[in-house]
N, CA, C and O atoms as a MOPAC input file, in Angstrom:
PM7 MOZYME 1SCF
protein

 N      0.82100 1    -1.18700 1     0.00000 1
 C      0.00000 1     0.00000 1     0.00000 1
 C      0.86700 1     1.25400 1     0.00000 1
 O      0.46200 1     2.20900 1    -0.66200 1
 N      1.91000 1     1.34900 1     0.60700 1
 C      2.99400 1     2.63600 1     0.67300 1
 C      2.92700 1     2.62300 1    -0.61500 1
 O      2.31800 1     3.41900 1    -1.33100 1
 N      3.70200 1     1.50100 1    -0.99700 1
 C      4.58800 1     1.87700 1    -2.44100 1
 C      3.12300 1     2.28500 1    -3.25900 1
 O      3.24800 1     3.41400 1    -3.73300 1
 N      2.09100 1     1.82900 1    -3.48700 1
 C      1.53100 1     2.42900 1    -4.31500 1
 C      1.02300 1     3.96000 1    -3.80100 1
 O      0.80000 1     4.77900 1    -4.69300 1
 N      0.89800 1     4.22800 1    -2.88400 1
 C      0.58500 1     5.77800 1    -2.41600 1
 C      2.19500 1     6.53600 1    -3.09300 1
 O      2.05300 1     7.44900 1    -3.90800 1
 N      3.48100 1     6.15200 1    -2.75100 1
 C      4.29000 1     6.68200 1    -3.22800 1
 C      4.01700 1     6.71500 1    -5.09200 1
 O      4.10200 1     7.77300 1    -5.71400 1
 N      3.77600 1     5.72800 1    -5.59300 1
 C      3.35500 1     5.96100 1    -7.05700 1
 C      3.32500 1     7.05400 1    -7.49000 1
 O      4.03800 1     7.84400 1    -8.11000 1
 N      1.31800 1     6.88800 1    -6.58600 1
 C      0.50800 1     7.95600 1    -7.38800 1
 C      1.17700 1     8.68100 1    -6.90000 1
 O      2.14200 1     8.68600 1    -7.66400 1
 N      1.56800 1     9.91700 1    -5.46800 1
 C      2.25100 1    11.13000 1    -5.42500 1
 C      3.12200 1    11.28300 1    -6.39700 1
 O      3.30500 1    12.42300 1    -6.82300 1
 N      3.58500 1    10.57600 1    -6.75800 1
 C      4.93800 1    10.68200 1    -8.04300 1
 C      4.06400 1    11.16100 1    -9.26400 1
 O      4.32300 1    12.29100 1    -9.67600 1
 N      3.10700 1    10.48800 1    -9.87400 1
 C      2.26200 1    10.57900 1   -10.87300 1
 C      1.55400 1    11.65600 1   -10.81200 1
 O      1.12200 1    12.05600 1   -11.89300 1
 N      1.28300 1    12.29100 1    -9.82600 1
 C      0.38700 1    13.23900 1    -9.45500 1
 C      0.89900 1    14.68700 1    -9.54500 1
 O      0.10300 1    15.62600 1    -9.54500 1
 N      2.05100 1    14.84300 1    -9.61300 1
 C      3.28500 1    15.70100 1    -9.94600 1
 C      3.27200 1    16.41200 1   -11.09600 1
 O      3.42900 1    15.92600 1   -12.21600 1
 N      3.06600 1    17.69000 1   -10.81500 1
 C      2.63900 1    18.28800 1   -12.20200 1
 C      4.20600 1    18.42500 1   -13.48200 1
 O      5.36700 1    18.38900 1   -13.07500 1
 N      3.88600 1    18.55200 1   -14.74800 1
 C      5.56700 1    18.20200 1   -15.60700 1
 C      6.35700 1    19.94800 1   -15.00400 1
 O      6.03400 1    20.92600 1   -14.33000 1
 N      7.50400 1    19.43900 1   -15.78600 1
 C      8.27400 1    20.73400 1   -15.06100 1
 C      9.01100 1    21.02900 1   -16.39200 1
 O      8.38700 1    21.58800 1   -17.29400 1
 N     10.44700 1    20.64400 1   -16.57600 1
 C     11.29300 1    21.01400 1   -17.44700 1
 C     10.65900 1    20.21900 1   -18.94500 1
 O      9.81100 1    19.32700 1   -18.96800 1
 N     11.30000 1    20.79800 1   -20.03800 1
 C     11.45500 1    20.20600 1   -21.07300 1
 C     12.50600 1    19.36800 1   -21.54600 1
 O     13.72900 1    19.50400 1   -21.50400 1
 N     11.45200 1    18.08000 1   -22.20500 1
 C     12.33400 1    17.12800 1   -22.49100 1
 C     12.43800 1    16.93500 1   -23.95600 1
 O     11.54100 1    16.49900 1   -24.67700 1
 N     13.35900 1    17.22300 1   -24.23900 1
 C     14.25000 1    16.94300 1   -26.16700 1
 C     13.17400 1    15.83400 1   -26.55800 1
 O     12.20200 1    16.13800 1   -27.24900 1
 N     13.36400 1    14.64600 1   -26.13100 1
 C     12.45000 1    13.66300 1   -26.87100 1
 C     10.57900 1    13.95400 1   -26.78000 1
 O      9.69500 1    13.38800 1   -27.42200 1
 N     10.49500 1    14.77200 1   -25.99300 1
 C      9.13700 1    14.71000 1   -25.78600 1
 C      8.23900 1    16.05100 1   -25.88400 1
 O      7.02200 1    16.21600 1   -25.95600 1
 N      9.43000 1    17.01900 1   -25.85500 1
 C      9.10800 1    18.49900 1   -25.60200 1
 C      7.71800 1    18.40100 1   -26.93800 1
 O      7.53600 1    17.53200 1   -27.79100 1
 N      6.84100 1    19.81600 1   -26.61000 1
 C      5.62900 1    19.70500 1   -27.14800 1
 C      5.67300 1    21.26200 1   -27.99100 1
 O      5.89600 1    22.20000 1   -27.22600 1
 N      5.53300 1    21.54600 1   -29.09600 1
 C      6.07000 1    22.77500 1   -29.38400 1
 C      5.09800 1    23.42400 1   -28.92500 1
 O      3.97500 1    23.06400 1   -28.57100 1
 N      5.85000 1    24.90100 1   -28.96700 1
 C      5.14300 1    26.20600 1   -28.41800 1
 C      4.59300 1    26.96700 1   -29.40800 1
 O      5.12900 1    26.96500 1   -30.51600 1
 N      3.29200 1    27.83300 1   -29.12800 1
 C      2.58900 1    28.26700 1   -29.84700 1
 C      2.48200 1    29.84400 1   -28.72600 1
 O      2.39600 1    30.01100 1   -27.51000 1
 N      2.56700 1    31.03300 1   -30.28500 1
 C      2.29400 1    32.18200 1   -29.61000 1
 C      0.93200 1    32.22900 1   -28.60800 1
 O      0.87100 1    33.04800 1   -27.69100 1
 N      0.05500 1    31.44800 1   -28.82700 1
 C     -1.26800 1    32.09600 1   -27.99400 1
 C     -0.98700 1    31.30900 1   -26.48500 1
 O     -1.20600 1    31.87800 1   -25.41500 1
 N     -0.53800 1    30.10100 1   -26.57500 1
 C     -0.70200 1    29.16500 1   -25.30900 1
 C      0.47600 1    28.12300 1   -25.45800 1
 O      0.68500 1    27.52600 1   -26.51400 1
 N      1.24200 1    27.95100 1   -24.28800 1
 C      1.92100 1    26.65700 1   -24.33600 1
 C      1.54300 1    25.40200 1   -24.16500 1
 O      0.44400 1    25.28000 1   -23.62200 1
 N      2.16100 1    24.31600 1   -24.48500 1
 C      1.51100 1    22.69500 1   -24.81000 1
 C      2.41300 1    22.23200 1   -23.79100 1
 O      3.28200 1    22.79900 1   -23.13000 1
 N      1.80000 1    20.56500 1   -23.85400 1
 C      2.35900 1    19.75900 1   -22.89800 1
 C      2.16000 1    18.47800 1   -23.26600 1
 O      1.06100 1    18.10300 1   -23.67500 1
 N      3.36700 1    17.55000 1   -23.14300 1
 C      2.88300 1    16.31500 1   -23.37200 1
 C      2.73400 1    15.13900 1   -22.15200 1
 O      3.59400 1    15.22100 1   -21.27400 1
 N      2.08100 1    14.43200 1   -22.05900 1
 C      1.83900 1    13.18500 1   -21.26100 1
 C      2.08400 1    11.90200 1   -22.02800 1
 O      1.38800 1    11.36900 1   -22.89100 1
 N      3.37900 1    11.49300 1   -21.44100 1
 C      3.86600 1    10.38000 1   -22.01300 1
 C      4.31300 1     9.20300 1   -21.02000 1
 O      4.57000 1     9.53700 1   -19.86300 1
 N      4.40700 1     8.08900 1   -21.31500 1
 C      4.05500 1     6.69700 1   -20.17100 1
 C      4.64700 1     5.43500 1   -20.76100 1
 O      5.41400 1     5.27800 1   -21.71100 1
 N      4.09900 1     4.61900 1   -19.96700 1
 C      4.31700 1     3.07700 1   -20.29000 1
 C      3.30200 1     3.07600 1   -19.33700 1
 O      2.89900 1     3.76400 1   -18.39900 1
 N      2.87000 1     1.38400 1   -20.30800 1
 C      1.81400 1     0.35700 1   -19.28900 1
 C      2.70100 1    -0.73600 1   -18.35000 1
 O      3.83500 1    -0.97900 1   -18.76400 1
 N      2.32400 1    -1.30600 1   -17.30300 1
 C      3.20100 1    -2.22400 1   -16.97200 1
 C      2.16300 1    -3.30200 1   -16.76800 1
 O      0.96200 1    -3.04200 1   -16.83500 1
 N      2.65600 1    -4.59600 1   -16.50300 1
 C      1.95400 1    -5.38700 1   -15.95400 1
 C      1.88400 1    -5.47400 1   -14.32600 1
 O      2.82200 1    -5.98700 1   -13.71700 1
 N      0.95700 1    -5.05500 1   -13.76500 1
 C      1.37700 1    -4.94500 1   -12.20500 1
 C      1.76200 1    -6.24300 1   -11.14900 1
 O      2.22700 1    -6.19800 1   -10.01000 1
 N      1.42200 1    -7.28400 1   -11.90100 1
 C      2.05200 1    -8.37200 1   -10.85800 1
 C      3.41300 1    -8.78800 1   -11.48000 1
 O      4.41400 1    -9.04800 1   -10.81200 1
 N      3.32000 1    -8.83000 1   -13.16800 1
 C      4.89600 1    -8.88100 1   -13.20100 1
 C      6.09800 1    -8.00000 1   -13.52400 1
 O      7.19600 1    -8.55200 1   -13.45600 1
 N      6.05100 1    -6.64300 1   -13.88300 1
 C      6.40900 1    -5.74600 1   -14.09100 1
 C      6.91200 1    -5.86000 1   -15.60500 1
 O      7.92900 1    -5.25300 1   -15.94200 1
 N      6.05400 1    -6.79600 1   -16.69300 1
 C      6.56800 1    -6.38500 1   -17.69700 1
 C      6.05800 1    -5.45800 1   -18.75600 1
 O      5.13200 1    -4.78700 1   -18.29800 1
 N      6.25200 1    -5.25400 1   -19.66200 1
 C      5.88600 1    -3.87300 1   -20.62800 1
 C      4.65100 1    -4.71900 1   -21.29600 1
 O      4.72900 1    -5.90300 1   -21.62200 1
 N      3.68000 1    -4.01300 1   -21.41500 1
 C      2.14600 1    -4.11100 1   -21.77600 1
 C      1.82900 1    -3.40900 1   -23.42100 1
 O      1.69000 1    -2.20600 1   -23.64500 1
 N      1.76300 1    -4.56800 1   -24.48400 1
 C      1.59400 1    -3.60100 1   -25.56900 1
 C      0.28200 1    -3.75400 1   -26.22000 1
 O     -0.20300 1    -4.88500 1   -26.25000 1
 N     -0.47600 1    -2.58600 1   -26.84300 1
 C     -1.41100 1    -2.72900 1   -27.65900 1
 C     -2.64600 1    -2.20800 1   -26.69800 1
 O     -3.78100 1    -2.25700 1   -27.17000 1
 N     -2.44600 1    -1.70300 1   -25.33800 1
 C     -2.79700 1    -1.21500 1   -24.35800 1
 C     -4.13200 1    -0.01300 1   -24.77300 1
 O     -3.62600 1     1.02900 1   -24.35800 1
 N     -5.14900 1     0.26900 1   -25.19800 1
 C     -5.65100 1     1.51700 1   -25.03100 1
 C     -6.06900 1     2.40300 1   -24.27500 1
 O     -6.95500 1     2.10700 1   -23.47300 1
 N     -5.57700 1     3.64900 1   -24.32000 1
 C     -5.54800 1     4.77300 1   -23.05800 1
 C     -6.64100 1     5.88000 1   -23.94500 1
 O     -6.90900 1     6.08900 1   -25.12800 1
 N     -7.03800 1     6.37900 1   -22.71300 1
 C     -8.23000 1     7.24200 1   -22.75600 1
 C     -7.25300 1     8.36200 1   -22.54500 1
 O     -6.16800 1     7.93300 1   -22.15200 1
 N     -7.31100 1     9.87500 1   -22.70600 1
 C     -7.34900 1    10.67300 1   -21.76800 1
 C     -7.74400 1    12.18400 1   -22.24800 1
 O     -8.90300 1    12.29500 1   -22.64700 1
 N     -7.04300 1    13.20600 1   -22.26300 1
 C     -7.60600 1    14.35300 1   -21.99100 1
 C     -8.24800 1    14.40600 1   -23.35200 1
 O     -7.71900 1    13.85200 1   -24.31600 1
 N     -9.67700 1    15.23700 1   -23.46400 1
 C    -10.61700 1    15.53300 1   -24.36500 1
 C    -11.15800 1    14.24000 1   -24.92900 1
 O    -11.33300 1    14.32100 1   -26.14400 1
 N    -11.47000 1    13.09000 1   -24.41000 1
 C    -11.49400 1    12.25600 1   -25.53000 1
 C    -10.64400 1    11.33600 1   -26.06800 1
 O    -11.04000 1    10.18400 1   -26.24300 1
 N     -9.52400 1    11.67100 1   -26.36000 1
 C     -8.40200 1    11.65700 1   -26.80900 1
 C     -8.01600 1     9.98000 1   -26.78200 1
 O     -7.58700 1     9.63700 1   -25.68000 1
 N     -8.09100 1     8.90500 1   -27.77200 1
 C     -7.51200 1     7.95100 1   -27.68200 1
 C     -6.01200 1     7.34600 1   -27.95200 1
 O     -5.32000 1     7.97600 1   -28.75200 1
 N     -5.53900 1     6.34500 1   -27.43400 1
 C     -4.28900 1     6.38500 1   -28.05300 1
 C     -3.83900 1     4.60700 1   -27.85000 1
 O     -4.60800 1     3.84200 1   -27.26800 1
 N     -2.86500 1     4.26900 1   -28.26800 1
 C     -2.58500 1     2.75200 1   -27.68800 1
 C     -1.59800 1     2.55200 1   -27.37700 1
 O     -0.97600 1     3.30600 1   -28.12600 1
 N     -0.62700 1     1.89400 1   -26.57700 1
 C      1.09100 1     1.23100 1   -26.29000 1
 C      1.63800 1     1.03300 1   -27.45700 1
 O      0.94500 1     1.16000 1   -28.46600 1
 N      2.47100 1     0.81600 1   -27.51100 1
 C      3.36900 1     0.50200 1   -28.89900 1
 C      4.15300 1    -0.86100 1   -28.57500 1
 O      3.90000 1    -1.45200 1   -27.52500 1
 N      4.84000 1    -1.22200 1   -29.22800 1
 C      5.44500 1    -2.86800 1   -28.78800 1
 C      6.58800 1    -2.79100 1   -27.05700 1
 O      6.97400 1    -3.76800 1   -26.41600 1
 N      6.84300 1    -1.34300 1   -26.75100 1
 C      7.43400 1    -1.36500 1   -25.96500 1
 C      6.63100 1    -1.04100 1   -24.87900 1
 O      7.27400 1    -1.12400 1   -23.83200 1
 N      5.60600 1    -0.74300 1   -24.73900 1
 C      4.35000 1    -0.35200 1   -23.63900 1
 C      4.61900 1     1.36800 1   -24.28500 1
 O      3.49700 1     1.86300 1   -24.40200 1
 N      5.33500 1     2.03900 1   -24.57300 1
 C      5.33200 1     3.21900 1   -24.12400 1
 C      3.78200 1     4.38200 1   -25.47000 1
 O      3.33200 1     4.11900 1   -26.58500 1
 N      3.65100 1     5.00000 1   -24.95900 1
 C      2.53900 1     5.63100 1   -25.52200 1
 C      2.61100 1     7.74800 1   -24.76200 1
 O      3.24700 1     8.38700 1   -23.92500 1
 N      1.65800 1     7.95200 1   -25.63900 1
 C      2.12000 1     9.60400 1   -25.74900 1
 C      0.35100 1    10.44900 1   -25.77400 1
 O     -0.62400 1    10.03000 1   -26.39800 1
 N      0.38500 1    11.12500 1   -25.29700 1
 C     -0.33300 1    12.45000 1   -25.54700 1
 C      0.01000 1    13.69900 1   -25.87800 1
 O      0.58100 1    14.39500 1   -25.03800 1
 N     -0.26600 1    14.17800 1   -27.10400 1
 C      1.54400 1    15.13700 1   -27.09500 1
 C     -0.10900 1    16.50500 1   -27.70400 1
 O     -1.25400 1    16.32700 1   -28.11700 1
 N      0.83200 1    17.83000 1   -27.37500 1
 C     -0.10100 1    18.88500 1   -28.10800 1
 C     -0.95800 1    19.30700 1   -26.99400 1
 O     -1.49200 1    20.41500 1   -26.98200 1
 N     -1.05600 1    18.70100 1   -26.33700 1
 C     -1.97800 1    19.21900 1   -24.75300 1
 C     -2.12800 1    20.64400 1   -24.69500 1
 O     -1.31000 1    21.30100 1   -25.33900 1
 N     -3.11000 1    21.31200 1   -23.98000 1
 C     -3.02900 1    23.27800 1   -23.61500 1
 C     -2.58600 1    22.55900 1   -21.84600 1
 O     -2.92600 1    21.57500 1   -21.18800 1
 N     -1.70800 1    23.68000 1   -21.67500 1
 C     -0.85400 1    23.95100 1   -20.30000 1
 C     -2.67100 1    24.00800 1   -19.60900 1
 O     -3.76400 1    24.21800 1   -20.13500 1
 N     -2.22300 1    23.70800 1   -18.23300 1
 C     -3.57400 1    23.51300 1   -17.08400 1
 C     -4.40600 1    22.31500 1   -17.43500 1
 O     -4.96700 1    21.77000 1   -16.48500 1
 N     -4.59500 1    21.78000 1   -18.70200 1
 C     -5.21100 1    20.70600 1   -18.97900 1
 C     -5.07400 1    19.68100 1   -17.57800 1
 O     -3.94400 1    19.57500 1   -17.10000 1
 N     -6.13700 1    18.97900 1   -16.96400 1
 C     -6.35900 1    17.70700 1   -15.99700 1
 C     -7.62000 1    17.18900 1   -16.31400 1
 O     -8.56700 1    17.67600 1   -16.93200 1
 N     -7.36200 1    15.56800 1   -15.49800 1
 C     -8.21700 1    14.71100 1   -15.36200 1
 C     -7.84300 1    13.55000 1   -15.54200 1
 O     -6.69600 1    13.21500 1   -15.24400 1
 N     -9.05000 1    12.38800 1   -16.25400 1
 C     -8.50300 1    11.28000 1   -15.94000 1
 C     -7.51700 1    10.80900 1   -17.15600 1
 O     -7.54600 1    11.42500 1   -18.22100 1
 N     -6.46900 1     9.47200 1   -16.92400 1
 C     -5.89900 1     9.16200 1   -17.80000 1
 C     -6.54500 1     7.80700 1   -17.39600 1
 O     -6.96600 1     7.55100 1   -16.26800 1
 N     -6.56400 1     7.00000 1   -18.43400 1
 C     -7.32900 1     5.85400 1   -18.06900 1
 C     -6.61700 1     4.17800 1   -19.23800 1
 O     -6.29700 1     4.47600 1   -20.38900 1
 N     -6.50500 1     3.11100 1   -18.94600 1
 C     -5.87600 1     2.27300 1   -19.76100 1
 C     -6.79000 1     0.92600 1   -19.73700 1
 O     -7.69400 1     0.84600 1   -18.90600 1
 N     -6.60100 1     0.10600 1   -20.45000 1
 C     -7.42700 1    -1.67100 1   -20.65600 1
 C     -6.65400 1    -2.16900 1   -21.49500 1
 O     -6.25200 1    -1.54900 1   -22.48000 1
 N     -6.37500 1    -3.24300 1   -21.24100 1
 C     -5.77300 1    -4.51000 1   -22.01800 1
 C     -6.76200 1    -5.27200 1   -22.31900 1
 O     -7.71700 1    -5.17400 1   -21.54900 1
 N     -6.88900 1    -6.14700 1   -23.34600 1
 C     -7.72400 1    -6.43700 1   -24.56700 1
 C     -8.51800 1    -7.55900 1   -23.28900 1
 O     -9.68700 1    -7.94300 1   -23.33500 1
 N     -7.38500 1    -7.94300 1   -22.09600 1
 C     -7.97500 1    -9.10800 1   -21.62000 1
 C     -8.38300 1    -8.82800 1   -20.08500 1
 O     -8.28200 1    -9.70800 1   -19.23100 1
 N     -8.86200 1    -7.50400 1   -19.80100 1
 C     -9.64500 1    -6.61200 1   -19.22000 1
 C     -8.43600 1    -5.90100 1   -18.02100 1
 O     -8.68000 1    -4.80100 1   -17.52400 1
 N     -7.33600 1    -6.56100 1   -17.70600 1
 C     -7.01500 1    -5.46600 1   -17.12700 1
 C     -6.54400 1    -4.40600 1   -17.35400 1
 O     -5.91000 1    -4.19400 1   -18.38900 1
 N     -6.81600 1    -3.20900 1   -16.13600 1
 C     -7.03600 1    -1.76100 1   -16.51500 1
 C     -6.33800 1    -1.05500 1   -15.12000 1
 O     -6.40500 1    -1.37000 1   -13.93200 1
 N     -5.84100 1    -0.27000 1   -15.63100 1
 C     -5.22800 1     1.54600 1   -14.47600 1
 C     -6.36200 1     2.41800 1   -14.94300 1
 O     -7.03600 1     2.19900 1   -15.95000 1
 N     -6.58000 1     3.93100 1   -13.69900 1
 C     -6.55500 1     4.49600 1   -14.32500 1
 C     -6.14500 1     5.61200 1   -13.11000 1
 O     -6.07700 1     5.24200 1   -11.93800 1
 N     -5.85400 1     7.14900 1   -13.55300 1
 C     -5.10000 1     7.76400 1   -12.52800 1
 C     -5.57100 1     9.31200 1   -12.81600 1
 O     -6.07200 1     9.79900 1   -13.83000 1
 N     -5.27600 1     9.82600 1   -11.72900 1
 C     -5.89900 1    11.63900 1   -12.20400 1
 C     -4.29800 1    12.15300 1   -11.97300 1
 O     -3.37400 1    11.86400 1   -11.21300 1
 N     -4.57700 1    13.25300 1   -13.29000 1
 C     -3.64200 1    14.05400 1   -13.82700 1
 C     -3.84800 1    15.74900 1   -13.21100 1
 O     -4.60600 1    16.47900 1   -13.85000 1
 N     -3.02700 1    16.39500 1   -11.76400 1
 C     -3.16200 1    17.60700 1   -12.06900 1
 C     -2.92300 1    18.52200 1   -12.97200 1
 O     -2.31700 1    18.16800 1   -13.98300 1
 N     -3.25100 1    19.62300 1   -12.85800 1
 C     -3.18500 1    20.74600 1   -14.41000 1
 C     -1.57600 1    20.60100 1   -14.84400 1
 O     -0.56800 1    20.72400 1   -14.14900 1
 N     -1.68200 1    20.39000 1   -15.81900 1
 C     -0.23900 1    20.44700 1   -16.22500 1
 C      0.57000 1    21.65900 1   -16.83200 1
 O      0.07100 1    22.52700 1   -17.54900 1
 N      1.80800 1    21.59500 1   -16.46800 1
 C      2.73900 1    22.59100 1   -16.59600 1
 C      3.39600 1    22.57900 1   -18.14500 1
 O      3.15000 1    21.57800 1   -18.81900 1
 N      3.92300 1    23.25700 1   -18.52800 1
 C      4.55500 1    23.47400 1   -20.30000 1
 C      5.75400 1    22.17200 1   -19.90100 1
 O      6.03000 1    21.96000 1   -18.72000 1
 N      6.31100 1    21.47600 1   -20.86900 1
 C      6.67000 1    20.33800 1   -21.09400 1
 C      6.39500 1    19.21600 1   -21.05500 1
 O      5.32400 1    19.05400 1   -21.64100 1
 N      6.88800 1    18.07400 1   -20.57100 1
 C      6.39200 1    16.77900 1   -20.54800 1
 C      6.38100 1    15.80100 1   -19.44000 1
 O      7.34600 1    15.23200 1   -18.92900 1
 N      5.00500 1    15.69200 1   -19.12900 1
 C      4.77600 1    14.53900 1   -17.83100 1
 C      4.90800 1    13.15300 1   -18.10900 1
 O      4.04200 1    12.51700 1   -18.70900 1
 N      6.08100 1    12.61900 1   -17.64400 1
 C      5.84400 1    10.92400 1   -17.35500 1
 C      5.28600 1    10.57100 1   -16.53700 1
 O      5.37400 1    11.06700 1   -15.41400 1
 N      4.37500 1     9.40000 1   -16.89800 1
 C      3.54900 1     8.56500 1   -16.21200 1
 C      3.68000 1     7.23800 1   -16.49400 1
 O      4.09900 1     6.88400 1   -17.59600 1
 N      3.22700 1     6.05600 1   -15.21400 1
 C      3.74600 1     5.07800 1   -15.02000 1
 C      2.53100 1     4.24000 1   -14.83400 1
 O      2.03400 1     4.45800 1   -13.72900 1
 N      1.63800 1     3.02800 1   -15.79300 1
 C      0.46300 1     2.75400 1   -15.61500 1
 C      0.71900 1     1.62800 1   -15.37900 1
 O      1.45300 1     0.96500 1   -16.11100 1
 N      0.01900 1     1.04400 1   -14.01200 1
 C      0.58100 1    -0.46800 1   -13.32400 1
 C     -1.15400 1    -1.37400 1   -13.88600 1
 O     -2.11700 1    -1.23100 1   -13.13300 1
 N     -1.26300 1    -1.92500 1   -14.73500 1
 C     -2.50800 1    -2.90700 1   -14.92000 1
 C     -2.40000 1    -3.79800 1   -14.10500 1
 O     -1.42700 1    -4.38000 1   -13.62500 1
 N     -4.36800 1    -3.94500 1   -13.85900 1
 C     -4.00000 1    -5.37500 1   -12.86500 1
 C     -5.44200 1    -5.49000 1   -13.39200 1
 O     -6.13000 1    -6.46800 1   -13.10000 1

């Protein structure tokens, strides 16, 4: 139970600096943000692919062969839920505070 309370506080962490691989370009009216992750498997910790994630606006997306997956283009303050399912029902899902200009990693444990 710690370790997962430590998680989410980690997850819950709004982004800060910009990251080269992930940075989200900037636009004169408003800055962007991306939310980018991996799925894991939570009892065995391995990478989860083909995963579909819900999250801001609608917004669908899926894992790639390495678990990792992206929300990129976001408006800065954007929150809520981020949400995931594997084809063979297990599912995360986690709340996102408003986010800051660059890029938030997130860490999705399925069970």
């Amino acid at each position: 139970m710690r370790r997962l309370a430590i998680f989410v506080a980690t997850v819950l962490a709004s982004c800060g600096g910009e990251s080269a691989a992930h940075s989200a370009p900037e636009s004169d009216s408003a800055a962007h943000c991306a939310l980018v992750g991996t799925t894991l498997d939570a009892a065995t910790g391995a990478l989860l692919a083909d995963v579909e994630l819900s999250g801001p606006d609608g917004a669908r997306t899926r894992s790639n062969a390495e678990g990792r997956f992206a929300f990129e283009n976001l408006s800065t303050g954007w929150s809520g839920e981020v949400s995931a399912r594997a084809a063979d029902g297990r599912a995360q899902s986690l709340h996102v505070r408003p986010l800051q200009p660059g890029s938030l990693e997130v860490v999705l444990h399925l069970r």
